[in-house]
XYZ file of C-alpha atoms in Angstrom:
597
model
C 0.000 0.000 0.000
C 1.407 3.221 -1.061
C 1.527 5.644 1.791
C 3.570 7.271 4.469
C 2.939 5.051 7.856
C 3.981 7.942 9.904
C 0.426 9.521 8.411
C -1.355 7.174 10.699
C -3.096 8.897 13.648
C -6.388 7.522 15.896
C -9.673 9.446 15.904
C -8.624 12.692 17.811
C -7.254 13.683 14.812
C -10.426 13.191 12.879
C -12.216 15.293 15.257
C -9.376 18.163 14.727
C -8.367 17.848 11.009
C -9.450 20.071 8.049
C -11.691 22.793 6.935
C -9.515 24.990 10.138
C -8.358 27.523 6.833
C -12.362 27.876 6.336
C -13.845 31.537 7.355
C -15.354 31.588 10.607
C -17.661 34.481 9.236
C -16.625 36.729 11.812
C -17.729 39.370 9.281
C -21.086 38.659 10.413
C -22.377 41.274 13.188
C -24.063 39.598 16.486
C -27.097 41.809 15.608
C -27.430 39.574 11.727
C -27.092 36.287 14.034
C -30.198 37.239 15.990
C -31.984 38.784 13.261
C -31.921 34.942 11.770
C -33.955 33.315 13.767
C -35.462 35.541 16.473
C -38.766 35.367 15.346
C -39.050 31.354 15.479
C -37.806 32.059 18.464
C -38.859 35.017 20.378
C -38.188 33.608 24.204
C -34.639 33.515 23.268
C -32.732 36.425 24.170
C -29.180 37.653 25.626
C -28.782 37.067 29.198
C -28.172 41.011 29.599
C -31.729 41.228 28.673
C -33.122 39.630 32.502
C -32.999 43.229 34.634
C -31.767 43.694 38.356
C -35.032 43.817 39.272
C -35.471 39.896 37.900
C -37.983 40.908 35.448
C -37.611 41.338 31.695
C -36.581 44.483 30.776
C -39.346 43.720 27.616
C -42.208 44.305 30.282
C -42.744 40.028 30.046
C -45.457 39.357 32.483
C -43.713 35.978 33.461
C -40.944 38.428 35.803
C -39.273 36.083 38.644
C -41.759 33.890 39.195
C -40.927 31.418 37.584
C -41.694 27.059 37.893
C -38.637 25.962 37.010
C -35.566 27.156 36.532
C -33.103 24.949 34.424
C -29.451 25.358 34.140
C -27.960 24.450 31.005
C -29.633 24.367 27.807
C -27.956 21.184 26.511
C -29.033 17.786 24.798
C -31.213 17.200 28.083
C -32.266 20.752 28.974
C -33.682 21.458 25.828
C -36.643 18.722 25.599
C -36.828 19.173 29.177
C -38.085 23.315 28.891
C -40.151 22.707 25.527
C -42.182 19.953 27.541
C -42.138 21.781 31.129
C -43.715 25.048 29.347
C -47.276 23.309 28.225
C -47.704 24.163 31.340
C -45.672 26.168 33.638
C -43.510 29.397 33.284
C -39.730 27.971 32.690
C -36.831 30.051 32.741
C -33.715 28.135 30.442
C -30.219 29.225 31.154
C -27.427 28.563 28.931
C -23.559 29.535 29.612
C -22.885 29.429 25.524
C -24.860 31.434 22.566
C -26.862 29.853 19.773
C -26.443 27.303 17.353
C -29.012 28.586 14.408
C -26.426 31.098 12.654
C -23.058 29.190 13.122
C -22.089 27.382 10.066
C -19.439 25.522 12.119
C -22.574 23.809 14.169
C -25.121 23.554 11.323
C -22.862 22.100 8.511
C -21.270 18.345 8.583
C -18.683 19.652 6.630
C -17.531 21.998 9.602
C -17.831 19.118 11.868
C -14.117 19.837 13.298
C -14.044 23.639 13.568
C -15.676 23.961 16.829
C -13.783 21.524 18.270
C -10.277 22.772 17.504
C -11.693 27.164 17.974
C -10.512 27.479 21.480
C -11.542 30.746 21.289
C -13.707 32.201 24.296
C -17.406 31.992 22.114
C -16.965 28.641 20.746
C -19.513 25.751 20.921
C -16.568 23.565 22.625
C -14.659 24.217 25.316
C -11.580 21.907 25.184
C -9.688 20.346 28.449
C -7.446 17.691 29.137
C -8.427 15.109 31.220
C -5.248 14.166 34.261
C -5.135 11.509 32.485
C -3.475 13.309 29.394
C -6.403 12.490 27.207
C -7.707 15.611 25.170
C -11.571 16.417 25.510
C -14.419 18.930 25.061
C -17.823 20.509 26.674
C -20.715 21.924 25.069
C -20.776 25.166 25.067
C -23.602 26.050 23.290
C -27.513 25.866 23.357
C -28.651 22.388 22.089
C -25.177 21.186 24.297
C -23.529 18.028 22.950
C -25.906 17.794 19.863
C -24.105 20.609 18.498
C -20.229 19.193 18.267
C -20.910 15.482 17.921
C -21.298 13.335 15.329
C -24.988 12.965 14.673
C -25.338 9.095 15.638
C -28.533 8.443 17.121
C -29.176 4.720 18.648
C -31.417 4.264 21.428
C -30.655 2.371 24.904
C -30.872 -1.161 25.175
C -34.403 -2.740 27.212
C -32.213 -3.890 29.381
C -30.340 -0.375 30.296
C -34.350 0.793 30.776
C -35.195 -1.824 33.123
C -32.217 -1.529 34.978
C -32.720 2.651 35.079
C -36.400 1.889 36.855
C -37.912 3.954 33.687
C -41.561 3.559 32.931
C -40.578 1.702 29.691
C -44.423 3.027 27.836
C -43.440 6.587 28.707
C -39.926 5.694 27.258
C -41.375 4.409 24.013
C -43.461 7.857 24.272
C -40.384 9.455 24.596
C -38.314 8.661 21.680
C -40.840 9.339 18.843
C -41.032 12.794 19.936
C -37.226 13.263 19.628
C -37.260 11.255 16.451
C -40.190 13.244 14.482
C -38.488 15.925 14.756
C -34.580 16.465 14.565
C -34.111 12.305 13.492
C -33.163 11.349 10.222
C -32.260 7.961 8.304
C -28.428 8.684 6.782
C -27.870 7.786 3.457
C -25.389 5.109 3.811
C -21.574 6.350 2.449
C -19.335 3.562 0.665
C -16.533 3.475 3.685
C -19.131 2.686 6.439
C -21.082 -0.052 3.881
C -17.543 -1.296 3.643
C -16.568 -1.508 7.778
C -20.541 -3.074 7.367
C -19.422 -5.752 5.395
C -16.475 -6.293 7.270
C -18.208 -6.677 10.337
C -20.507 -9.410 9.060
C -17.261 -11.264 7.675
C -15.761 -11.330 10.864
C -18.731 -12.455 12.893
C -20.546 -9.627 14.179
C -23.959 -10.678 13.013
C -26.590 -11.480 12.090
C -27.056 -7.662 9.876
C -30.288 -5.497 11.404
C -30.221 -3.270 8.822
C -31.270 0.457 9.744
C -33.066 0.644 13.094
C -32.645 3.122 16.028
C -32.580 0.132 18.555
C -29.946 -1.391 20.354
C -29.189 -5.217 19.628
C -26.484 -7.580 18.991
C -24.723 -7.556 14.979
C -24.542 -4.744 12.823
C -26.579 -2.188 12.019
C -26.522 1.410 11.126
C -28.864 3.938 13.275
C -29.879 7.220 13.005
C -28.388 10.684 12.308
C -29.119 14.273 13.314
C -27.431 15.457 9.580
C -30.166 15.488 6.873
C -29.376 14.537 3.633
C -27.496 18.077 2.804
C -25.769 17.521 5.882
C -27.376 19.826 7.774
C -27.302 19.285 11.421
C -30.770 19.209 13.709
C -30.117 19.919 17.792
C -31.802 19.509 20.844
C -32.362 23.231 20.319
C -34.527 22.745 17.723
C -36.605 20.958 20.292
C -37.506 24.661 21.381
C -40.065 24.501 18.450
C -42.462 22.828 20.553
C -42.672 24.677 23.750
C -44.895 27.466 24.885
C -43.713 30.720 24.268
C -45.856 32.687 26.297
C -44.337 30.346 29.076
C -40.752 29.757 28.411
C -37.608 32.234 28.495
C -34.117 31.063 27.155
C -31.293 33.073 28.553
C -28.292 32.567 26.752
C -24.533 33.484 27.891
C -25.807 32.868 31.186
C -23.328 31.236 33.135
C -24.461 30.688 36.513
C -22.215 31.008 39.281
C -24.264 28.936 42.114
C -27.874 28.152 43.355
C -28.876 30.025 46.523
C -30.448 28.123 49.441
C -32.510 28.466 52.095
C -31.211 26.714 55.226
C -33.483 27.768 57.628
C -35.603 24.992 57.452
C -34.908 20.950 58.371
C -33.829 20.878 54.903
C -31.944 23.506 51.981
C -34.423 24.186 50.000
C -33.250 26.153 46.466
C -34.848 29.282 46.021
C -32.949 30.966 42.764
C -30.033 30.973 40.890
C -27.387 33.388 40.379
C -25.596 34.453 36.750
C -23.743 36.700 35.021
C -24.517 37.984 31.382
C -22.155 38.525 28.480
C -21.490 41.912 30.040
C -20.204 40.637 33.392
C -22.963 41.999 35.461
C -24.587 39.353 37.590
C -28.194 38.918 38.265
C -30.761 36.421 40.658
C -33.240 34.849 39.284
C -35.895 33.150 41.870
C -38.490 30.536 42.083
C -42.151 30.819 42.723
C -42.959 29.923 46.221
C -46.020 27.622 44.685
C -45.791 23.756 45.923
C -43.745 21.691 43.361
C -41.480 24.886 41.723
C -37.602 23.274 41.106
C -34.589 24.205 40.085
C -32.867 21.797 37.875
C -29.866 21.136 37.030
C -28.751 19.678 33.397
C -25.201 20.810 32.738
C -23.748 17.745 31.594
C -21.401 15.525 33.565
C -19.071 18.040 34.001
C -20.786 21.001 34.701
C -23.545 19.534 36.825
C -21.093 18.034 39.769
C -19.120 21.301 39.199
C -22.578 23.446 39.910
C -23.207 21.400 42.829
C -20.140 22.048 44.018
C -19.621 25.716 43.668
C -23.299 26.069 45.160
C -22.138 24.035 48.709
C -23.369 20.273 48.210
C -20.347 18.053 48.040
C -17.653 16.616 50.226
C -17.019 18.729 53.110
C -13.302 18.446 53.475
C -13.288 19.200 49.583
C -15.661 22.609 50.039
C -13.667 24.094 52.951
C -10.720 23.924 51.332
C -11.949 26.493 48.717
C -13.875 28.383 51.224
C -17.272 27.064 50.174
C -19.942 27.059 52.519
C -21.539 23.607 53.218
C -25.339 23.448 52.253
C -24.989 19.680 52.722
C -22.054 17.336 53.159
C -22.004 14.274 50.151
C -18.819 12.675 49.836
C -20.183 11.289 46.317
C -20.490 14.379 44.255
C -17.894 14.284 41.454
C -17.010 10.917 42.097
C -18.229 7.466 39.933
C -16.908 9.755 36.786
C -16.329 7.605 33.969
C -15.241 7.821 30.044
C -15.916 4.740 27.928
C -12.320 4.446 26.382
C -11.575 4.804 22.356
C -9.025 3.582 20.633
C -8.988 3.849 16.526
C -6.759 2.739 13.521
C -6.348 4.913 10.535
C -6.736 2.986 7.273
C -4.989 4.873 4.376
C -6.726 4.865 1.275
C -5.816 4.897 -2.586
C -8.352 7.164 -3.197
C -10.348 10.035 -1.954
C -13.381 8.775 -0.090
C -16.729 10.181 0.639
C -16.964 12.107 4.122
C -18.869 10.123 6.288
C -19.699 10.481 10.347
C -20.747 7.676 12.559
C -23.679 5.691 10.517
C -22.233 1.886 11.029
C -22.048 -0.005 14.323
C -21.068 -3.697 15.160
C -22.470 -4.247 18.578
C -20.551 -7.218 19.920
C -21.072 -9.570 22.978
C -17.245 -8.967 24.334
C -18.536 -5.133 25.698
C -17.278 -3.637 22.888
C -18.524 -1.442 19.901
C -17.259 -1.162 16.517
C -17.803 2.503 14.420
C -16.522 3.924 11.690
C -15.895 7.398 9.951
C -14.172 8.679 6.808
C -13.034 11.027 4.502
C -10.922 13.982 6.009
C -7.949 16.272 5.017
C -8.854 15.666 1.192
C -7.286 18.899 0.010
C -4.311 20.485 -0.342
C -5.501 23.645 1.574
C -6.453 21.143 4.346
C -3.404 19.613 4.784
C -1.135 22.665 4.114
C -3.368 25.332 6.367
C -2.340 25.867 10.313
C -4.764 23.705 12.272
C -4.109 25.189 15.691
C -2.239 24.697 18.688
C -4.499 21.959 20.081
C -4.935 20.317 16.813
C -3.455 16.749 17.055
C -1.762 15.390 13.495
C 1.622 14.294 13.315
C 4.265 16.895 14.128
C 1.407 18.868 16.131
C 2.023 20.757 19.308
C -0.305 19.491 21.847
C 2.476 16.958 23.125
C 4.767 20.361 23.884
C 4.283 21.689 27.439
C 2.055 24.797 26.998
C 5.655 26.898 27.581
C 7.077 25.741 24.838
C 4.981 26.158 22.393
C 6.503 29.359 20.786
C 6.147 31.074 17.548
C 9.607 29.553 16.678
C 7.840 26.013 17.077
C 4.770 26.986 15.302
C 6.769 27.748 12.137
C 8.826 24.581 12.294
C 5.446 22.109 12.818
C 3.991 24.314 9.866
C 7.117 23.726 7.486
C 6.894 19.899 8.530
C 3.946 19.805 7.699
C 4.390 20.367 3.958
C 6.476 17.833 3.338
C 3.767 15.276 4.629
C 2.396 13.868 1.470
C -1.420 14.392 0.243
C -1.622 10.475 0.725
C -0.956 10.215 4.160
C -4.482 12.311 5.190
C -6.341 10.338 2.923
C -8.701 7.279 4.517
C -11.400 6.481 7.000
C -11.016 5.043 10.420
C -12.175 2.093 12.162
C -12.906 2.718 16.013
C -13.573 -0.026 19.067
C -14.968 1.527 22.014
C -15.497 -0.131 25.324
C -19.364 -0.383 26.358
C -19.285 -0.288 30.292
C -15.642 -0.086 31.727
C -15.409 -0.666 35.041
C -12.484 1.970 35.628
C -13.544 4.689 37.610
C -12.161 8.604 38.723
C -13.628 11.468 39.869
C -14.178 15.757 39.513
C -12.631 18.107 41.772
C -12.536 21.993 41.588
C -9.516 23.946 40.970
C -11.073 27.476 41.734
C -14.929 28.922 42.424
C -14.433 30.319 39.309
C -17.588 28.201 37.195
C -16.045 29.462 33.880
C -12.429 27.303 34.892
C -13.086 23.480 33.709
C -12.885 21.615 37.288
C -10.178 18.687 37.373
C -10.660 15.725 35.344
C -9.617 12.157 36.314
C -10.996 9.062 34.393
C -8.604 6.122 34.992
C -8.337 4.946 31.582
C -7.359 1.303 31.821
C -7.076 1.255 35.769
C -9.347 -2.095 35.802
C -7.207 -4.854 34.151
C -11.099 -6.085 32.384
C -11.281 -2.583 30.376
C -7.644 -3.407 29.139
C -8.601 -6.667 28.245
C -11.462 -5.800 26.184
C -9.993 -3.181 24.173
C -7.633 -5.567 23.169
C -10.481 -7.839 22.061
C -11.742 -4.955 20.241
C -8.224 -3.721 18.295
C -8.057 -7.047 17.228
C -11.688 -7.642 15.671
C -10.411 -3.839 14.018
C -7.378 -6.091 12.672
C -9.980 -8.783 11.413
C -11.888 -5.927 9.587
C -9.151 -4.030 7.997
C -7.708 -7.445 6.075
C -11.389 -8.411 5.703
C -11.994 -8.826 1.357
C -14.278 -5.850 1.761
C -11.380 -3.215 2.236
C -9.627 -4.414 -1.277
C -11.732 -1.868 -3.003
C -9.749 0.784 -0.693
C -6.699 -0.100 0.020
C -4.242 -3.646 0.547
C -3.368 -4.203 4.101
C -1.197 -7.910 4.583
C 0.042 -8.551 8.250
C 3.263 -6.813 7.501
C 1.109 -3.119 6.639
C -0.672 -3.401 9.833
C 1.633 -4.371 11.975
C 3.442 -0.733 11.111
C 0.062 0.930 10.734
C -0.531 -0.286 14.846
C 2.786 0.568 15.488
C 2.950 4.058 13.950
C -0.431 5.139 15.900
C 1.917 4.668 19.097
C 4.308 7.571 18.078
C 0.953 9.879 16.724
C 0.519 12.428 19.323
C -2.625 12.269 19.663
C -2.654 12.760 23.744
C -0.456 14.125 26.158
C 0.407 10.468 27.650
C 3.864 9.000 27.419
C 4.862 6.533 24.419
C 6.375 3.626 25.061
C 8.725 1.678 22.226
C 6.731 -1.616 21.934
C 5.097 -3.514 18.652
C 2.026 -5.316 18.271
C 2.588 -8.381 20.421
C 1.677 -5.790 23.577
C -1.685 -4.525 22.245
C -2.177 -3.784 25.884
C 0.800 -1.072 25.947
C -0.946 -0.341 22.736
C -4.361 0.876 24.543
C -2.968 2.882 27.123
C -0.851 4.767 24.531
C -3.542 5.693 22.001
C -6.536 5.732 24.128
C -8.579 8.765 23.360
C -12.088 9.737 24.104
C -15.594 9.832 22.164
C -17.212 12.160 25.004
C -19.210 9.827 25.866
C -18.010 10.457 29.837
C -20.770 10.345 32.374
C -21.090 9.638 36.558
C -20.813 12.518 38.958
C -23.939 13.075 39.938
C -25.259 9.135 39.859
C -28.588 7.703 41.133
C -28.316 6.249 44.927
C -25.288 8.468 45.686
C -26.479 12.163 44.904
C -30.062 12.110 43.300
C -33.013 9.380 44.355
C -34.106 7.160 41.398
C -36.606 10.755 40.486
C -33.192 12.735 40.443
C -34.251 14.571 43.551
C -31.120 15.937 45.050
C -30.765 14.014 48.450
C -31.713 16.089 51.581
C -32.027 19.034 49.143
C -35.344 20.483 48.485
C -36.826 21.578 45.029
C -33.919 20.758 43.535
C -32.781 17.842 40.679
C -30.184 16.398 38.458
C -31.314 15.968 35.137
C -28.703 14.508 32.673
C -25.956 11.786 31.417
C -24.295 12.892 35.160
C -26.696 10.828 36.758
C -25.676 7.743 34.939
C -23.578 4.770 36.388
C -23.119 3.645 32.520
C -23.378 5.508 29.624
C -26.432 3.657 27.458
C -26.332 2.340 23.757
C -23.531 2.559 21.832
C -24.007 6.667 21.639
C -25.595 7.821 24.493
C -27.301 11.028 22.711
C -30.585 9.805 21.499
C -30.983 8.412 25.712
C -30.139 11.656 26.764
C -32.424 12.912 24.679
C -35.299 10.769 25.533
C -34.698 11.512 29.345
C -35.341 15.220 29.158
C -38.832 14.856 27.368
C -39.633 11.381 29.750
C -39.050 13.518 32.820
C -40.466 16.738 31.535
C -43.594 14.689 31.084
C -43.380 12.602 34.146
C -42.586 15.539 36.284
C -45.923 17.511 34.717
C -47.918 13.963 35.186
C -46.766 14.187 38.902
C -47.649 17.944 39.711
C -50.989 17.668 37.536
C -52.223 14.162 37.005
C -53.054 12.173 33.970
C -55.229 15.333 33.133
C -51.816 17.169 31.796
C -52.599 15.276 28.306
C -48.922 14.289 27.644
C-alpha cells in the first residue's frame, strides 16, 4: 500500500483535522445572528436582557416567578423546557450562545471547527483530562448535539429496566425526539464497507437500519439530513410554549442560593452573570412543586453542585465554600468509555462520512466507523491550531514551549507530509461499560475554569482486556476482502500501521517503544475519548431514582451525570429521551393524567 505510515493517527485527529483555513464568518455582526432566527424564536434572548429587578426588561409578564428554573440548555435541557412550558412558566439558562447562525454547528462539513476554535465563544470548550487524554464541553444551546457526530441509537431494554424507567413513557419518549430532529443517513461507501467487514468477521446477524440497540450490525440514526445539515436539541424549542418559556443565553451561573433555615436547603434561585459581566438572581415561585434543575452535563452539573455548597465537606472548605450539605459522592463514579482507533490509508479520496455503522458485539465492545478527512491540499497545508493533534502537532509540547519559533517549524513539517498520508477512514472499538472509575474536583470557584478531570483509563485490568479484544476484531476488519476496493493491508502493513499510531501524538500520555505483540501497551498509549463520559452526579449516591437531590429540596439532576453507565452505543438519542420522559413525568406528577402528555 502506497503511503507514508507515519500519516497514521487515531480518531482525535479526525475530530481536529481540516476545513480549520475555512472563514469563521466573523464578518457577520451579532445583531445579523439574531436577526436569523429571532422570530421562530422570540423567548430567546441575551442574558443582559433579565434586569436587576429579575424581570424582563421587555415588560414580560412571566418576571421572577418562575416554575422551574433549568441550568444548562444542553441535549437534556432542551426537551426538558419545551415539555415543562405546556404548562408552567420555565426560565432556560445557557452559559454558551446559539447554534441557528453558526455554520461551524449547522454544517457536517464543519464538523471539526468547533472543536479545535478554542476561542472564548466557541460551541466547545476543550480540556485535558489528568489523564493526558484531550476532551471537550458543550458550550452552546442544544449542548452536545451541536459538536458530535450525529449518531442516534437508542438504549438497550435492558439499560431501561435496569434505570427503573416507565418503559411506555420511554417508548413515548423517543418518537417525539425522532419526528423531529431524526433522520435515516444515506449510507456512504466506507461505512457499507466496515458493514461488510463486520458481518465477515462475525458480528452478526445484519439489522439493517433501526434506532434500537441489539447484537450484529446495524446502522442507526443521524441528526445530519441529507445536505448535511445538522438538527439539535435546540430545535426541540419549536415545541414549547412561548408565552411560558424564556431562554437566557450566555448565562453562566455562578451557584444556586439556598434556604437553610428549614430541616432541609431548600433552592430558592439561581445566580448568573450575562455577556457583560454583570450578575443577576433569578428566583423561584414559592407555589408547591417549583424546582430548580440542574442539566449541565457531567461536568458542569457536579461542578454546579459544588460551587453552590453540596459536596464533600473536606473538599468545600478547602476552597472556602460554605456547606449546604455534606455528600462525599459528588464528582465521584466519573467515567469515560475508552476509544481507541486505527487509521486505514486509502488509494483514493473517499466520501466524508460520520458515525452511521455499528457492530455491537457480545465482548462489551462497539465497533464505528468514519471517513473522509484532510482531502485537500488547503487542508493539509493550512495551520490547524495549537491543540490540533496530526503528526508533528504541538499538543504533546508543554504549553511553555509552544513558541512562535515552534509553530513555524510544525507548519514547514507539515508540507512535506504527502497528500496520501491524510487520505482514509477510520475504524474505532470503544469499550461499552468499563469498570475503571475517577472522579471531579474543583480547581477554583471560578464556574467558567473546567474543574479537574480524572478518568482512569485502563485502571481495571477487564477494560484493558477488552480493548484488546476490540483492536483485534479492528485487525480482522481491515484485512477483511471488503477493504480491497480501498486499500491492501497484509500482516506486515498493519503491523506498522498499529505501530505508527503509538508515536501519533494524539494525547499528552507518554509513548512507550513496543510492537504489536503488547496490544495492551498499545491501549494505554492511544486511548482517546468519544465524550461519551458520564457519573458525577449518579442515582443512589447524589439524586433518588426521580433525580431529587438528596436532603435538598426543590432541587434535581437531570442529565448523562446521573448515569452509572453511559447507554447504547451513543448515548445522545438516551439523553435525549430523558429530558422529554421527565419533563412529562414531572408535569404527570404535579398535575395528574389530566396534563394530556
Amino acid at each position: 500500500m502506497a503511503v507514508v505510515i507515519g500519516a497514521v493517527m487515531p480518531v482525535i485527529v479526525k475530530l481536529l483535522l481540516l476545513l480549520l483555513c475555512l472563514n469563521f464568518n466573523s464578518s457577520l455582526t451579532q445583531a445579523r445572528k439574531w436577526e436569523s432566527w429571532k422570530d421562530k424564536y422570540p423567548f430567546i434572548k441575551p442574558a443582559s436582557s433579565f434586569s436587576s429587578s429579575n424581570a424582563w426588561s421587555s415588560g414580560s409578564s412571566k418576571g421572577h416567578n418562575y416554575d422551574y428554573i433549568i441550568v444548562g440548555g444542553g441535549t437534556a435541557g432542551c426537551p426538558l423546557a419545551a415539555t415543562l412550558s405546556q404548562k408552567f412558566n420555565v426560565l432556560l439558562l445557557e452559559r454558551g450562545g446559539v447554534p441557528f447562525a453558526n455554520a461551524n454547528v449547522s454544517l457536517m462539513q464543519n464538523f471539526h471547527i468547533s472543536l479545535a476554535d478554542t476561542s472564548p465563544h466557541s460551541a466547545s470548550q476543550i480540556f485535558a483530562s489528568t489523564d493526558g487524554v484531550f476532551n471537550a464541553r458543550a458550550r452552546v444551546l442544544g449542548g452536545g448535539t451541536c459538536i458530535n457526530a450525529g449518531f442516534y441509537s437508542r438504549a438497550s431494554q435492558s439499560y431501561i429496566k435496569k434505570a427503573g424507567w416507565d418503559s411506555k413513557l420511554v417508548n413515548e419518549s423517543f418518537p417525539w425526539i425522532e419526528k423531529q430532529i431524526v433522520h435515516k443517513p444515506i449510507l456512504a461507501p466506507w461505512q457499507k464497507a466496515v458493514s461488510d467487514g463486520l458481518l465477515e468477521v462475525g458480528i452478526s446477524p445484519y439489522n439493517g437500519f433501526t434506532y434500537d440497540h441489539i447484537y450484529g450490525t446495524k446502522f442507526g440514526g443521524t441528526l445530519f439530513d441529507r445536505f448535511g445539515h445538522r438538527k439539535t436539541a435546540a430545535d426541540l424549542l419549536t415545541s414549547a410554549n412561548p408565552e411560558k418559556l424564556d431562554v437566557l443565553v450566555h448565562a453562566m451561573v455562578q451557584k444556586i442560593e439556598f434556604d437553610t433555615s428549614g430541616r432541609k436547603p431548600r433552592a430558592v434561585g439561581v445566580i448568573f452573570k450575562d455577556e457583560k459581566g454583570n450578575q443577576h438572581t433569578a428566583f423561584l415561585s414559592k407555589r408547591k412543586g417549583s424546582e430548580i434543575i440542574v442539566s449541565s452535563g457531567a461536568i458542569g452539573s457536579p461542578q454546579i453542585l459544588l460551587l453552590s455548597g453540596i459536596g464533600p465537606k473536606a473538599e468545600l472548605k478547602k476552597l472556602n465554600i460554605s456547606v449546604v450539605f455534606d455528600n462525599k459522592f459528588v464528582g465521584k463514579g466519573m467515567s469515560d468509555n475508552p476509544l481507541n482507533t486505527i487509521f486505514v490509508p486509502t488509494n483514493r479520496p473517499v466520501q466524508q462520512s460520520l458515525i452511521q455503522t455499528v457492530g455491537i458485539t457480545k465482548m462489551g465492545v462497539y465497533i464505528e466507523a468514519s471517513s473522509g478527512y484532510g482531502e485537500t491540499e488547503d487542508s493539509i497545508h493550512c495551520h490547524h491550531g495549537i491543540v490540533s493533534a496530526e503528526i508533528g502537532q504541538l499538543s504533546a509540547i508543554p504549553p511553555k514551549q509552544r513558541t512562535l519559533e515552534a509553530i513555524e517549524v510544525y507548519k514547514r513539517n507539515k508540507k512535506h507530509v504527502p497528500q496520501e498520508a491524510f487520505r482514509g477512514g477510520f475504524i474505532l472499538e470503544k469499550i461499552a461499560t468499563p469498570l475503571s472509575t475517577g472522579h471531579i474536583s474543583l480547581k477554583s470557584t471560578k464556574v467558567d475554569d473546567s474543574p479537574s478531570v480524572t478518568f482512569n483509563y485502563f485502571s481495571h485490568p477487564r477494560d484493558l482486556k477488552r480493548c484488546v479484544d476490540g483492536i483485534r476484531i479492528v485487525e480482522q476488519i481491515v484485512k477483511s476482502k471488503h477493504f480491497t476496493t480501498y486499500a491492501q493491508c497484509d500482516k506486515d502493513t498493519l503491523d506498522k500501521l498499529l505501530n505508527m499510531s503509538v508515536q501519533a501524538n494524539i494525547n499528552l500520555i507518554p509513548k512507550h517503544t513496543n510492537d504489536t505483540e503488547s496490544l495492551e501497551q498499545f491501549c494505554k498509549d492511544t486511548v482517546t475519548t468519544i465524550w461519551h463520559y458520564h457519573g458525577g452526579c449518579q442515582v443512589g449516591k447524589v439524586v433518588t431514582p426521580d433525580y431529587r437531590v438528596m436532603n435538598v429540596n426543590r432541587l434535581r439532576v437531570i442529565d448523562g451525570s446521573t448515569f452509572n453507565e453511559s447507554p447504547g452505543t451513543n448515548p445522545q438519542a438516551t439523553v435525549l429521551m430523558m429530558g422529554r420522559y421527565m419533563g412529562v413525568k414531572i408535569l404527570r406528577e404535579r398535575l395528574g393524567r389530566a396534563a394530556g402528555l
